[in-house]
XYZ file of N, CA, C and O in Angstrom:
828
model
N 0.830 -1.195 0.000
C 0.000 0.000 0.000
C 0.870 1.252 0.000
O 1.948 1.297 0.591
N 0.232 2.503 -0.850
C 0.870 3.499 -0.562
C -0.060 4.691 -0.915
O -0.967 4.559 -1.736
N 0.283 6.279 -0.040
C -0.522 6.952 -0.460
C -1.721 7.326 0.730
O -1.591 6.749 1.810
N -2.618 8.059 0.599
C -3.525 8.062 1.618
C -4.786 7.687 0.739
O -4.879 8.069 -0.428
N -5.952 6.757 1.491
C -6.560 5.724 1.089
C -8.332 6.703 1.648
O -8.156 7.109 2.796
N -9.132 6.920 1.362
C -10.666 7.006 1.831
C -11.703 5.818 1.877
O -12.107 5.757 0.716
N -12.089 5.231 2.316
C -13.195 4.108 2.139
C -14.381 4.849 2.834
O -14.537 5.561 3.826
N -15.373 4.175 1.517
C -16.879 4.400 2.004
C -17.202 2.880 2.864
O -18.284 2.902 3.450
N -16.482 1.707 2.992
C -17.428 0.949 3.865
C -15.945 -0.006 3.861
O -14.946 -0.005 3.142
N -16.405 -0.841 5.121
C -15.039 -1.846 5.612
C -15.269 -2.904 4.689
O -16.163 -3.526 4.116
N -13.657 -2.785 4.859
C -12.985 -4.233 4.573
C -13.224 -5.329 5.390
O -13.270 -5.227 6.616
N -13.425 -6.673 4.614
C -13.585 -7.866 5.514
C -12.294 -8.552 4.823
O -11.882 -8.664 3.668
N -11.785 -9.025 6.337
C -10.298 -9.949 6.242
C -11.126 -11.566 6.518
O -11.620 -11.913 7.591
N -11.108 -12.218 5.497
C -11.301 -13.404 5.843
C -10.830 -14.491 5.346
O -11.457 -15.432 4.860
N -9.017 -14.273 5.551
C -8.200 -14.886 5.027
C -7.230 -14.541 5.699
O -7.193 -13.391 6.137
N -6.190 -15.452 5.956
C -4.500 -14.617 6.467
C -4.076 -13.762 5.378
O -4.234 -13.836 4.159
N -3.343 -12.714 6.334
C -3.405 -12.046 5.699
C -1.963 -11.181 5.776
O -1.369 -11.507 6.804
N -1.301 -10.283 5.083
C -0.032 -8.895 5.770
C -0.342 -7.909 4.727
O -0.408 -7.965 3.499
N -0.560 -6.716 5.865
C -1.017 -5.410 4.604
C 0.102 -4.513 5.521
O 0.140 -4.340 6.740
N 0.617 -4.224 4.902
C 1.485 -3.468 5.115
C 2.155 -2.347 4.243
O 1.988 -2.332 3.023
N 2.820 -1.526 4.813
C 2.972 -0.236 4.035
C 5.101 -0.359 3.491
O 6.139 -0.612 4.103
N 4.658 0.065 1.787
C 6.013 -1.332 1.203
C 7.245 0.248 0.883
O 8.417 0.108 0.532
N 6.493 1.752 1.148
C 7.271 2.586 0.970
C 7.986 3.369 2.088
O 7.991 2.952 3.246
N 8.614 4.558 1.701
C 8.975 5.600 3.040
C 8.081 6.455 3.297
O 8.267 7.101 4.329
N 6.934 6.737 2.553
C 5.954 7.891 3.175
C 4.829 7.389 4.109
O 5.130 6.332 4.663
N 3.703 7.839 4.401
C 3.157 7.884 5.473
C 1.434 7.242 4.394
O 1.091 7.644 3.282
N 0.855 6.389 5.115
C -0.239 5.287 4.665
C -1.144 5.975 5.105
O -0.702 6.602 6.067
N -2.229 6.213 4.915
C -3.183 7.153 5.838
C -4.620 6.385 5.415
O -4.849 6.366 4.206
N -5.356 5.913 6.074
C -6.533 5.208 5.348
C -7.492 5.699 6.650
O -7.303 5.464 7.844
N -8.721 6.554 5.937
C -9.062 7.205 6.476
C -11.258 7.036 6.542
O -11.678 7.782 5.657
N -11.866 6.682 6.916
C -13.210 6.608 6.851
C -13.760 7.501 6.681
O -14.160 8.363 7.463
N -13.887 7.332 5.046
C -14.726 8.490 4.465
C -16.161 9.055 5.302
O -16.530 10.229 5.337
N -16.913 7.765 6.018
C -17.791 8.418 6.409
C -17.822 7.555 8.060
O -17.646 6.398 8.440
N -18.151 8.871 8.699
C -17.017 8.544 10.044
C -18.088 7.363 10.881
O -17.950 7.568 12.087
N -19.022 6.295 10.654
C -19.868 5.172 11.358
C -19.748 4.324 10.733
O -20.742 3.598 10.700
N -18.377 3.815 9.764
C -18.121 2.738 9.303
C -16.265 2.262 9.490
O -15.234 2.825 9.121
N -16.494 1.163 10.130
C -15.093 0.526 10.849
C -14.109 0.516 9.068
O -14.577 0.431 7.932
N -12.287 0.672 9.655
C -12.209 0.744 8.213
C -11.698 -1.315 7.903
O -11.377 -1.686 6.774
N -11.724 -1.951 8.671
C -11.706 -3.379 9.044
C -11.946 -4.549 9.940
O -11.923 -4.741 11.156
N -12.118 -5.055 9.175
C -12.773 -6.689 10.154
C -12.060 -7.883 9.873
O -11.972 -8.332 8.730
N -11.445 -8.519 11.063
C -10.399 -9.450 11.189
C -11.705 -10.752 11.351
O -12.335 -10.611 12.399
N -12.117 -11.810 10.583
C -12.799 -12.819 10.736
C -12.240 -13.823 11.699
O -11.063 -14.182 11.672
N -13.311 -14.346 12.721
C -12.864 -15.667 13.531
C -12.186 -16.432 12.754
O -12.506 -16.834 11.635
N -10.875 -16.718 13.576
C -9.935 -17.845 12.924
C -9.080 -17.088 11.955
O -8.119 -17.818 11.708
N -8.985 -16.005 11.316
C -7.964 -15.350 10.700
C -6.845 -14.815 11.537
O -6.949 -14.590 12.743
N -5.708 -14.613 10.781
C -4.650 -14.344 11.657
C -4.245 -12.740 10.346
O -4.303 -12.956 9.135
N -4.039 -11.939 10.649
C -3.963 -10.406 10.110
C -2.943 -10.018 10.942
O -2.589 -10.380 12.064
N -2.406 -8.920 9.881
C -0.882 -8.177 9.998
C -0.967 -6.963 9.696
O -1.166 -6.773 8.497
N -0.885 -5.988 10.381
C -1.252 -4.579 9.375
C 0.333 -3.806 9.971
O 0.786 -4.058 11.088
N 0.961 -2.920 9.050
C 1.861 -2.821 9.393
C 2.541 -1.769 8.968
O 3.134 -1.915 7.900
N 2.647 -0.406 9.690
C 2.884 1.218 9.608
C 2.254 1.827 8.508
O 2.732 2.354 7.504
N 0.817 1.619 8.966
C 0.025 2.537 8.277
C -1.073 3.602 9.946
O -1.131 3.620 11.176
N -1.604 4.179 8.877
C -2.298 5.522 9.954
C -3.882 4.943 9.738
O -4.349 4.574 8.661
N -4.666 4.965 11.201
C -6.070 4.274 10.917
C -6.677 5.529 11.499
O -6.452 5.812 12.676
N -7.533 6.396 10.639
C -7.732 7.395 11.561
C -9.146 7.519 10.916
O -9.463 7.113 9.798
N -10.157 8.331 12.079
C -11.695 8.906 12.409
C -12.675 8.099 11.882
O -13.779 8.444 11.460
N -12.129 6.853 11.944
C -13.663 5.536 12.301
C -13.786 5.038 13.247
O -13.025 4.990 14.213
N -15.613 4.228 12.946
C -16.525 3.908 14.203
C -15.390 2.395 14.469
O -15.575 1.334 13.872
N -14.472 2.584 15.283
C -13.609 0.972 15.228
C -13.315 0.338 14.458
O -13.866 -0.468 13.709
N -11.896 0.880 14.701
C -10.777 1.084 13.339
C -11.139 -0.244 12.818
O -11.759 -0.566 11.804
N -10.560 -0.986 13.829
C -10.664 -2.837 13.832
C -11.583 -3.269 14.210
O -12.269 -2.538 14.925
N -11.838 -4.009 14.060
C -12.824 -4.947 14.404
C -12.086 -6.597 14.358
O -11.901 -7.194 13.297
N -11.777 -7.079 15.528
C -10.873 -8.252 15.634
C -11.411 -9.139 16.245
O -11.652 -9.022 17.446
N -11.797 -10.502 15.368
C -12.488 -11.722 15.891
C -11.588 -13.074 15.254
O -11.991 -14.170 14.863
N -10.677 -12.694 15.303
C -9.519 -13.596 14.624
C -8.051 -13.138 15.618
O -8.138 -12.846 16.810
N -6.989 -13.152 14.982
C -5.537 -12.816 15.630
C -5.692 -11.198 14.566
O -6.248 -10.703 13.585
N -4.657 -10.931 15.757
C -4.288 -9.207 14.870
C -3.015 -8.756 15.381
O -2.684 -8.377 16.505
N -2.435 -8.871 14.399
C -0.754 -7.997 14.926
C -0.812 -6.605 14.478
O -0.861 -6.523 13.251
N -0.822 -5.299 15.201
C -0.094 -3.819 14.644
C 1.011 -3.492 15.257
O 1.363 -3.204 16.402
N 1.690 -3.659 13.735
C 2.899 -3.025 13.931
C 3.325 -1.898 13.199
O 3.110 -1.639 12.015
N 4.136 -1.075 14.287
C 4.117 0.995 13.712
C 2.649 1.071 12.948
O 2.330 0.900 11.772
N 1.794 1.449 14.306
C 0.043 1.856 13.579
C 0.318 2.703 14.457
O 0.980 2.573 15.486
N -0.472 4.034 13.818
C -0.758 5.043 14.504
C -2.487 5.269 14.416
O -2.891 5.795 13.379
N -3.416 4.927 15.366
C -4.388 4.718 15.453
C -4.607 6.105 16.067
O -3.939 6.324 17.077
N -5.505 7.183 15.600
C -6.033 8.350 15.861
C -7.301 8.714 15.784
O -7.882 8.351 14.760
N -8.122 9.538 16.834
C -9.683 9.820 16.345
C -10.348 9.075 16.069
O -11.127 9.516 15.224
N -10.568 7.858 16.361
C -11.234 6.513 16.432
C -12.547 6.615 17.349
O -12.316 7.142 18.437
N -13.901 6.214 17.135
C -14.308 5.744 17.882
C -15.345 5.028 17.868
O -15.997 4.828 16.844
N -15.728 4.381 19.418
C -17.039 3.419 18.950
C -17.886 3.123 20.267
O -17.821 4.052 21.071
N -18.611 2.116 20.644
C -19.137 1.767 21.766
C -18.248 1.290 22.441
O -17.964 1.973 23.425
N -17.749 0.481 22.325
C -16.146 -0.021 23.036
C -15.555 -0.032 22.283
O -16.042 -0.181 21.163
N -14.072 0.127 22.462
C -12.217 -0.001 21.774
C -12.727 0.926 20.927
O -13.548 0.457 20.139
N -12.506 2.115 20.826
C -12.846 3.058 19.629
C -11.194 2.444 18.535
O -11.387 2.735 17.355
N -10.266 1.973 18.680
C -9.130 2.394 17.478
C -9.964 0.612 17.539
O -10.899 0.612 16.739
N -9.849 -0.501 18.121
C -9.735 -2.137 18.251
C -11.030 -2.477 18.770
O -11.789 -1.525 18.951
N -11.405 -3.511 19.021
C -12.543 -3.924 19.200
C -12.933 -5.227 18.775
O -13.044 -5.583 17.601
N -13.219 -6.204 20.208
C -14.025 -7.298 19.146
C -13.714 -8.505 20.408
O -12.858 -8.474 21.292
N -14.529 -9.322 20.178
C -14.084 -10.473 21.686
C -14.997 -11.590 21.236
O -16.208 -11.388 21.318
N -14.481 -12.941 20.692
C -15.731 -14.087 20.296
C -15.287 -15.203 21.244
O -16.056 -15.715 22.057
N -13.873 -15.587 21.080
C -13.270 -16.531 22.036
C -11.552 -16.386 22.665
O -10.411 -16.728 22.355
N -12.218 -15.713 23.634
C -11.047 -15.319 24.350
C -9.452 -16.875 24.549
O -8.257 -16.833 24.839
N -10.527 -18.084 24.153
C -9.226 -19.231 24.463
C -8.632 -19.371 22.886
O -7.833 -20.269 22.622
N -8.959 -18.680 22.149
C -7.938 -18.707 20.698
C -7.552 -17.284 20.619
O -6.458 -17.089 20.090
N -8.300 -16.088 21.087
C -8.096 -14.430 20.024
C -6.505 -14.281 20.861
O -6.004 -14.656 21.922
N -6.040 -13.362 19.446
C -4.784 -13.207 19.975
C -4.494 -11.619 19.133
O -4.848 -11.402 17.974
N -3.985 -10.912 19.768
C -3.655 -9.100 20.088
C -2.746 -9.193 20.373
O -2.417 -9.653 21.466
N -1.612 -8.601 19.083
C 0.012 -7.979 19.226
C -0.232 -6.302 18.878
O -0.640 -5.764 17.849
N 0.082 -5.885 19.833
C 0.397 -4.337 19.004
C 2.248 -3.853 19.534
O 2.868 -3.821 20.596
N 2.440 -3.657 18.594
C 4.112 -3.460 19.051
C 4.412 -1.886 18.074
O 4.112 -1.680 16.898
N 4.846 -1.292 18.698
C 5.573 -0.143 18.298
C 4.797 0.857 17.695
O 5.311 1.640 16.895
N 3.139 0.928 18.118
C 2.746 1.894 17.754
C 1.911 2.757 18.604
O 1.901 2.565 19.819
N 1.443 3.382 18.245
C 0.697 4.932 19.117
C -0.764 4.825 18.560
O -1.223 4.595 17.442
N -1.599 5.221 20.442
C -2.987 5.434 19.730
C -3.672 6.877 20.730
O -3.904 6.843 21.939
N -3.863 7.951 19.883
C -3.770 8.963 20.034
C -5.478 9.210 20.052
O -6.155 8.756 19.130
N -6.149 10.021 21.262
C -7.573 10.797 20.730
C -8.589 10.040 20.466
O -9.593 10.411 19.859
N -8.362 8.816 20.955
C -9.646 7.687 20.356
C -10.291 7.247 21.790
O -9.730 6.993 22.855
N -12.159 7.249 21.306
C -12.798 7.207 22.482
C -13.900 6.539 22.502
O -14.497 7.065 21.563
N -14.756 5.552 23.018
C -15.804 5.070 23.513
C -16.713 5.244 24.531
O -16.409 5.323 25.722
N -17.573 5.291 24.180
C -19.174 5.147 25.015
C -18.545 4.530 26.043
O -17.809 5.153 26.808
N -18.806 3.109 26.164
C -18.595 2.344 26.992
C -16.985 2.115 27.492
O -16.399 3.126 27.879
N -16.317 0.943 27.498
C -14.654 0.924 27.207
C -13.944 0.431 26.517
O -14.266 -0.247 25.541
N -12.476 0.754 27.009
C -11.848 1.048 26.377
C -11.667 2.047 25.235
O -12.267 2.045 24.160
N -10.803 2.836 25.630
C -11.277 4.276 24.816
C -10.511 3.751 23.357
O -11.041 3.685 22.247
N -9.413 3.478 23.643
C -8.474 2.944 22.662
C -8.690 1.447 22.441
O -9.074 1.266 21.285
N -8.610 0.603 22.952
C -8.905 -0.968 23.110
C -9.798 -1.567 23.330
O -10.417 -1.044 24.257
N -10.304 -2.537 22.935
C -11.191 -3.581 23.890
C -10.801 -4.800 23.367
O -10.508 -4.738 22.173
N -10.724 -5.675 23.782
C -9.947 -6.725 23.857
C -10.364 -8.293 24.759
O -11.057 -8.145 25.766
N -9.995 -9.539 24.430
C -10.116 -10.193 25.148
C -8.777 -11.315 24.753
O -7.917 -10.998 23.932
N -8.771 -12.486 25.389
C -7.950 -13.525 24.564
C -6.487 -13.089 25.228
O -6.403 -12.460 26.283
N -5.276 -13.555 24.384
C -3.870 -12.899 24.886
C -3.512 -11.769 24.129
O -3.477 -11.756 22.899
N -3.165 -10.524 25.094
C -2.933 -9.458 24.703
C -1.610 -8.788 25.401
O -1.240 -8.454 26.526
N -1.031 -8.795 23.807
C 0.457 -8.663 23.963
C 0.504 -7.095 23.253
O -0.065 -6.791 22.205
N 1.572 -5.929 24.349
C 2.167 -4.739 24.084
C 3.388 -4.686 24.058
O 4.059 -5.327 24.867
N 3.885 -3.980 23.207
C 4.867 -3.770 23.435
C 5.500 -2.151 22.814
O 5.048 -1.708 21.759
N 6.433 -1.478 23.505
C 6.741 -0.372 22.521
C 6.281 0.479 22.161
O 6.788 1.327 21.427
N 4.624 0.441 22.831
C 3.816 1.360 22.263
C 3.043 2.680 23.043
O 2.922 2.666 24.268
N 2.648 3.559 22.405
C 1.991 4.831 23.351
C 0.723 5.020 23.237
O 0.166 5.047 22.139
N 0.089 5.181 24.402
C -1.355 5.300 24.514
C -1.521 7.054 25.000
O -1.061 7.499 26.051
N -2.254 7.846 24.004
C -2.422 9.356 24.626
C -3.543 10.161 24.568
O -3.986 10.504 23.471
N -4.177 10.584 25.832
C -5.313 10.848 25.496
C -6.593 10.423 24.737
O -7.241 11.053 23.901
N -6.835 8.857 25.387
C -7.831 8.121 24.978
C -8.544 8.191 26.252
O -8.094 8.432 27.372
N -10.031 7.874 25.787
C -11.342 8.461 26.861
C -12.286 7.072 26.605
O -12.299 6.377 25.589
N -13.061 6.893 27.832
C -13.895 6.467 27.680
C -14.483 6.448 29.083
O -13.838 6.929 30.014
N -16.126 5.712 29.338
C -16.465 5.711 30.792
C -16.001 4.803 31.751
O -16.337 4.949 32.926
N -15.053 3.611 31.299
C -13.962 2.678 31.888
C -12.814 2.174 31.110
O -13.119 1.597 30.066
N -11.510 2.272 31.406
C -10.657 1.781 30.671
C -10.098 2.801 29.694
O -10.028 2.547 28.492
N -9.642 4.122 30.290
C -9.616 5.339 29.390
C -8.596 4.711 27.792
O -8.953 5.024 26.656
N -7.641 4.028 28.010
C -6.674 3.361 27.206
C -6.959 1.637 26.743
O -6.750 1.069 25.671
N -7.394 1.240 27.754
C -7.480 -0.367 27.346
C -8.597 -0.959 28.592
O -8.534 -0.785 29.809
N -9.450 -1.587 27.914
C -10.249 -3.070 28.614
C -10.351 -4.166 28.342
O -10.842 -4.481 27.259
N -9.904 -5.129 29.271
C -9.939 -6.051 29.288
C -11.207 -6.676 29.558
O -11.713 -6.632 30.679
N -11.904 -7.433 28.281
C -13.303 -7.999 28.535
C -13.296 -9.358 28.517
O -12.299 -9.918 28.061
N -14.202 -9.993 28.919
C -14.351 -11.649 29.173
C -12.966 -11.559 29.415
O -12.383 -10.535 29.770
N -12.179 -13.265 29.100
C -11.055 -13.617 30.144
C -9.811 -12.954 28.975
O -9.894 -13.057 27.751
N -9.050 -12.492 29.494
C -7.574 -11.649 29.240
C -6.597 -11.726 29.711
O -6.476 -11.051 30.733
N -5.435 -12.515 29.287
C -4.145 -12.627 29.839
C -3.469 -10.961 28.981
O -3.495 -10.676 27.783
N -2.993 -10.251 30.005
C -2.216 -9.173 29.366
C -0.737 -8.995 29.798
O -0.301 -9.191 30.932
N 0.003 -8.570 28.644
C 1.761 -8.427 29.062
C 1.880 -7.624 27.888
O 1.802 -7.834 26.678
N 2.238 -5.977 29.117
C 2.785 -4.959 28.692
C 3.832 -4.666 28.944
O 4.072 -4.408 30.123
N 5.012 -4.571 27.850
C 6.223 -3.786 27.997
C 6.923 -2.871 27.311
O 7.037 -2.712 26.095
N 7.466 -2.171 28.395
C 8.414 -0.610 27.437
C 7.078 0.071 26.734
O 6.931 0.018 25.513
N 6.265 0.616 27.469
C 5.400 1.342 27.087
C 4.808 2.487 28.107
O 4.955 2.471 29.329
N 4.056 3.555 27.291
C 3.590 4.714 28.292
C 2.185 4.965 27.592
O 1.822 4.927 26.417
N 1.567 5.226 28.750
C 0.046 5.937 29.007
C 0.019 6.989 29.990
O 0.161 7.080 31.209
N -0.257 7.887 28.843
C -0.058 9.213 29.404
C -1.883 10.325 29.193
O -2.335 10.564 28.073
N -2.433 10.698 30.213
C -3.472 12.057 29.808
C -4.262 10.909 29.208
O -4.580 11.228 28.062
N -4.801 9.437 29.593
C -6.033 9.182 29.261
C -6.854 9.188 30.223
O -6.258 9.204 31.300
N -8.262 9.182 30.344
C -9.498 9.646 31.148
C -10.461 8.457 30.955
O -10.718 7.732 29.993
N -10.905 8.529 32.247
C -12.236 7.191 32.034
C -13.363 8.237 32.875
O -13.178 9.357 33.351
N -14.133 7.697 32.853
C -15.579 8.635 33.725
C -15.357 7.912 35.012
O -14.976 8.492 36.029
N -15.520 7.069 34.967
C -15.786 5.687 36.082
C -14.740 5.025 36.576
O -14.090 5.590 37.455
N -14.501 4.222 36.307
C -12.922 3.666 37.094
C -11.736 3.182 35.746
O -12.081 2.878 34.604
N -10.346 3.222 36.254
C -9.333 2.524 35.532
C -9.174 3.771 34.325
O -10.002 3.821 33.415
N -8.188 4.633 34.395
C -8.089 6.445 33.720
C -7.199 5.449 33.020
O -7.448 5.878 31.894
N -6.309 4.400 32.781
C -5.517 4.121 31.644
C -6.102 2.516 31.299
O -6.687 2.412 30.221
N -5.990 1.384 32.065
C -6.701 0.596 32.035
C -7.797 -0.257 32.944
O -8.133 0.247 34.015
N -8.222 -1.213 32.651
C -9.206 -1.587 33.363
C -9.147 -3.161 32.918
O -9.151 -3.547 31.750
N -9.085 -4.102 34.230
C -9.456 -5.525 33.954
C -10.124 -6.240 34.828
O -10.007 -5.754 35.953
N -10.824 -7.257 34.794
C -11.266 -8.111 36.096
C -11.183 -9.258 35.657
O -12.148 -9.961 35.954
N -10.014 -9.973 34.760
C -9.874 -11.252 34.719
C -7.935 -11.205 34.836
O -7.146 -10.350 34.432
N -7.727 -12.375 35.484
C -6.659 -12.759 36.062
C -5.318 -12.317 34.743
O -5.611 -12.114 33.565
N -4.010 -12.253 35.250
C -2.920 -12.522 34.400
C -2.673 -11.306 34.031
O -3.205 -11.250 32.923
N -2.006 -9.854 34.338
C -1.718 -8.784 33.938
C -0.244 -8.210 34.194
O -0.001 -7.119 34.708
N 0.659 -9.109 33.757
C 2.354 -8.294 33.520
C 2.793 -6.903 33.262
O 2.511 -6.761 32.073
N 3.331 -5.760 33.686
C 3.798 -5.016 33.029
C 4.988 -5.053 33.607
O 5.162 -5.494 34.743
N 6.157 -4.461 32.657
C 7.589 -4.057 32.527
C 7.607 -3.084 32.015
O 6.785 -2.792 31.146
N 8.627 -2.238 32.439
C 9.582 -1.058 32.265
C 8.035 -0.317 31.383
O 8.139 0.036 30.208
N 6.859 -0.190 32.054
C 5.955 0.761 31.541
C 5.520 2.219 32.602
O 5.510 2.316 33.829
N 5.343 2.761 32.020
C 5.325 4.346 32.330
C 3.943 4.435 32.380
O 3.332 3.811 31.512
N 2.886 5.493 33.745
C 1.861 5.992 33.517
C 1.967 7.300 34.279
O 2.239 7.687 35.415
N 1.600 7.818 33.032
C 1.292 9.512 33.954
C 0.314 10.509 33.467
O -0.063 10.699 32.310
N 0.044 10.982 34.322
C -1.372 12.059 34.098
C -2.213 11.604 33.838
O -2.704 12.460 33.103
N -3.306 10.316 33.862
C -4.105 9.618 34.006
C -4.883 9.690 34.827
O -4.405 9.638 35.961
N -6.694 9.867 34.711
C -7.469 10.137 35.399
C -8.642 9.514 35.173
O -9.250 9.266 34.132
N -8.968 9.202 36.825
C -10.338 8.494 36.193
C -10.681 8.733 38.462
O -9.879 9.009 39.355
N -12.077 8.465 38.500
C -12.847 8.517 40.072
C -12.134 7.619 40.578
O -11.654 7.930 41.668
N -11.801 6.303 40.077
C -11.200 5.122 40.698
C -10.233 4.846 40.021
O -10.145 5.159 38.834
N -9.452 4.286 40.592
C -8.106 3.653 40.010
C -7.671 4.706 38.414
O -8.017 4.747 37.233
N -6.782 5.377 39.284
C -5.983 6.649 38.230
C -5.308 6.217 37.065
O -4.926 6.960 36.160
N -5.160 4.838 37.126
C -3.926 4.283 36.464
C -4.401 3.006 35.884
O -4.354 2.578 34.731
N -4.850 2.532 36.930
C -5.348 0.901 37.225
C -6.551 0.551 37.724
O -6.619 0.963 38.882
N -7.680 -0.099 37.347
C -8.656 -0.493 38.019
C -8.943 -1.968 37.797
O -9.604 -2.373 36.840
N -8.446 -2.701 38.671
C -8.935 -3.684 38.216
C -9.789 -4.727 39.506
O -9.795 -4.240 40.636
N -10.368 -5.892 39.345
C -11.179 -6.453 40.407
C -10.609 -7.230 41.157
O -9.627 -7.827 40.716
N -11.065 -7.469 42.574
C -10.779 -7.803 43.631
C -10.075 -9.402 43.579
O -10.682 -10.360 43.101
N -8.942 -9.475 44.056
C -8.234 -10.926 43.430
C -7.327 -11.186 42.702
O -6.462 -12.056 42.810
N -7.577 -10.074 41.559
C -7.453 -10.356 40.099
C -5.465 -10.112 40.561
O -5.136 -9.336 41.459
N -4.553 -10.825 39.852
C -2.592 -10.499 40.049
C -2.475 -9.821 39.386
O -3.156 -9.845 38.360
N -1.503 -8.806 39.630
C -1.371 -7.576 38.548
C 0.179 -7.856 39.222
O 0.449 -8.064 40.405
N 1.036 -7.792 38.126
C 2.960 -8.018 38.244
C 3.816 -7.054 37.484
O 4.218 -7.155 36.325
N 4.075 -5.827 38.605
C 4.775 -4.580 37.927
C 5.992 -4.753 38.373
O 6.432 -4.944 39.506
N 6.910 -4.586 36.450
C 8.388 -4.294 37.248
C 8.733 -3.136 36.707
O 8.178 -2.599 35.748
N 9.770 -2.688 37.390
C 10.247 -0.917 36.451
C 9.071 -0.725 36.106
O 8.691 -1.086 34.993
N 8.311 -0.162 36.921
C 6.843 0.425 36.497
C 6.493 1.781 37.218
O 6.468 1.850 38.447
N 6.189 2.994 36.295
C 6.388 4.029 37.214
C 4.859 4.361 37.056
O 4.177 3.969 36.109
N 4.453 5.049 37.990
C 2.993 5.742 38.159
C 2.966 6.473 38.591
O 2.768 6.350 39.800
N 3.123 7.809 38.071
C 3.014 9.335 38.453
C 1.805 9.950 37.896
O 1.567 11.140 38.101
């Protein structure tokens, strides 16, 4: 792919797949009309999208299969939950890589302003800024979620309700050498998650 891209209606991935961006300039694929997702990852597909820009749709993604982003800059996204991601069918196969990219300004009704998610959800490298929603200003974890975040920062996201960067209530949540600051939410500034649930911070700062 190259160039900046408009779609009037999503793409369906229902095949493996790698779309990726094959030049040096900047990919921009953009929803012409802002209540249509600009993709859909099908149960059982495994998808690759890879340094392109997903910006001002109703959920960028839509992920019911595997999904790797790598260098995505997910912006102005939004939806009922995960305004940039979105999608949860069977948390004991879905699988979520995002490595080395940024999701900027993206917001939901419900949560995850930036994310919603279930299954194993792997970070790495990446920046969450100023994503909103009424739980999980940056990321939620829905039905069951193993999460492992590292070398990453969430910075200035907002929830209404609890968990200003993320939010989980199912077991298994790693972070390393991750950064949170200026994060706000009534409950848990940083973190909200439910009673029980292991949360394992190393080099983890929370300012």
């Amino acid at each position: 792919l190259a160039g900046d891209i408009t779609l009037d209606s999503m793409i369906g991935l229902n095949q493996d797949l790698v779309i990726q961006n094959t030049g040096a300039g900047v990919v921009r694929i953009d929803a012409g009309v802002p209540t249509i997702s600009l993709f859909q990852v099908d149960v059982g597909r495994t998808v690759s999208l890879t340094g392109l820009s997903l910006l001002n749709a109703q959920n960028a993604v839509r992920n019911y299969g595997n999904l790797t982003l790598t260098r995505v800059l997910a912006r102005s996204n939004s939806g009922s939950m995960g305004g940039a991601v979105t999608g949860c069918v069977n948390p004991a196969t879905q699988v979520l890589n995002v490595v080395d990219s940024v999701f900027i300004n993206n917001a939901a009704q419900n949560g995850g302003g930036a994310i919603d998610a279930c299954g194993q959800i792997n970070i790495s490298g990446s920046t969450f800024t100023g994503n909103a929603a009424n739980y999980g200003g940056a990321l939620a974890v829905t039905n069951n979620g193993a999460v492992n975040i590292v070398n990453s920062t969430f910075s200035g996201n907002t929830a209404n309700s609890f968990g200003g960067a993320i939010t989980t209530d199912y077991p298994g949540m790693t972070l390393s050498q991750v950064t949170f600051s200026g994060n706000a939410a009534p409950t848990g500034s940083a973190l909200a998650v439910a009673g029980g649930v292991p949360v394992t911070a190393r080099n983890t700062l929370f300012a």
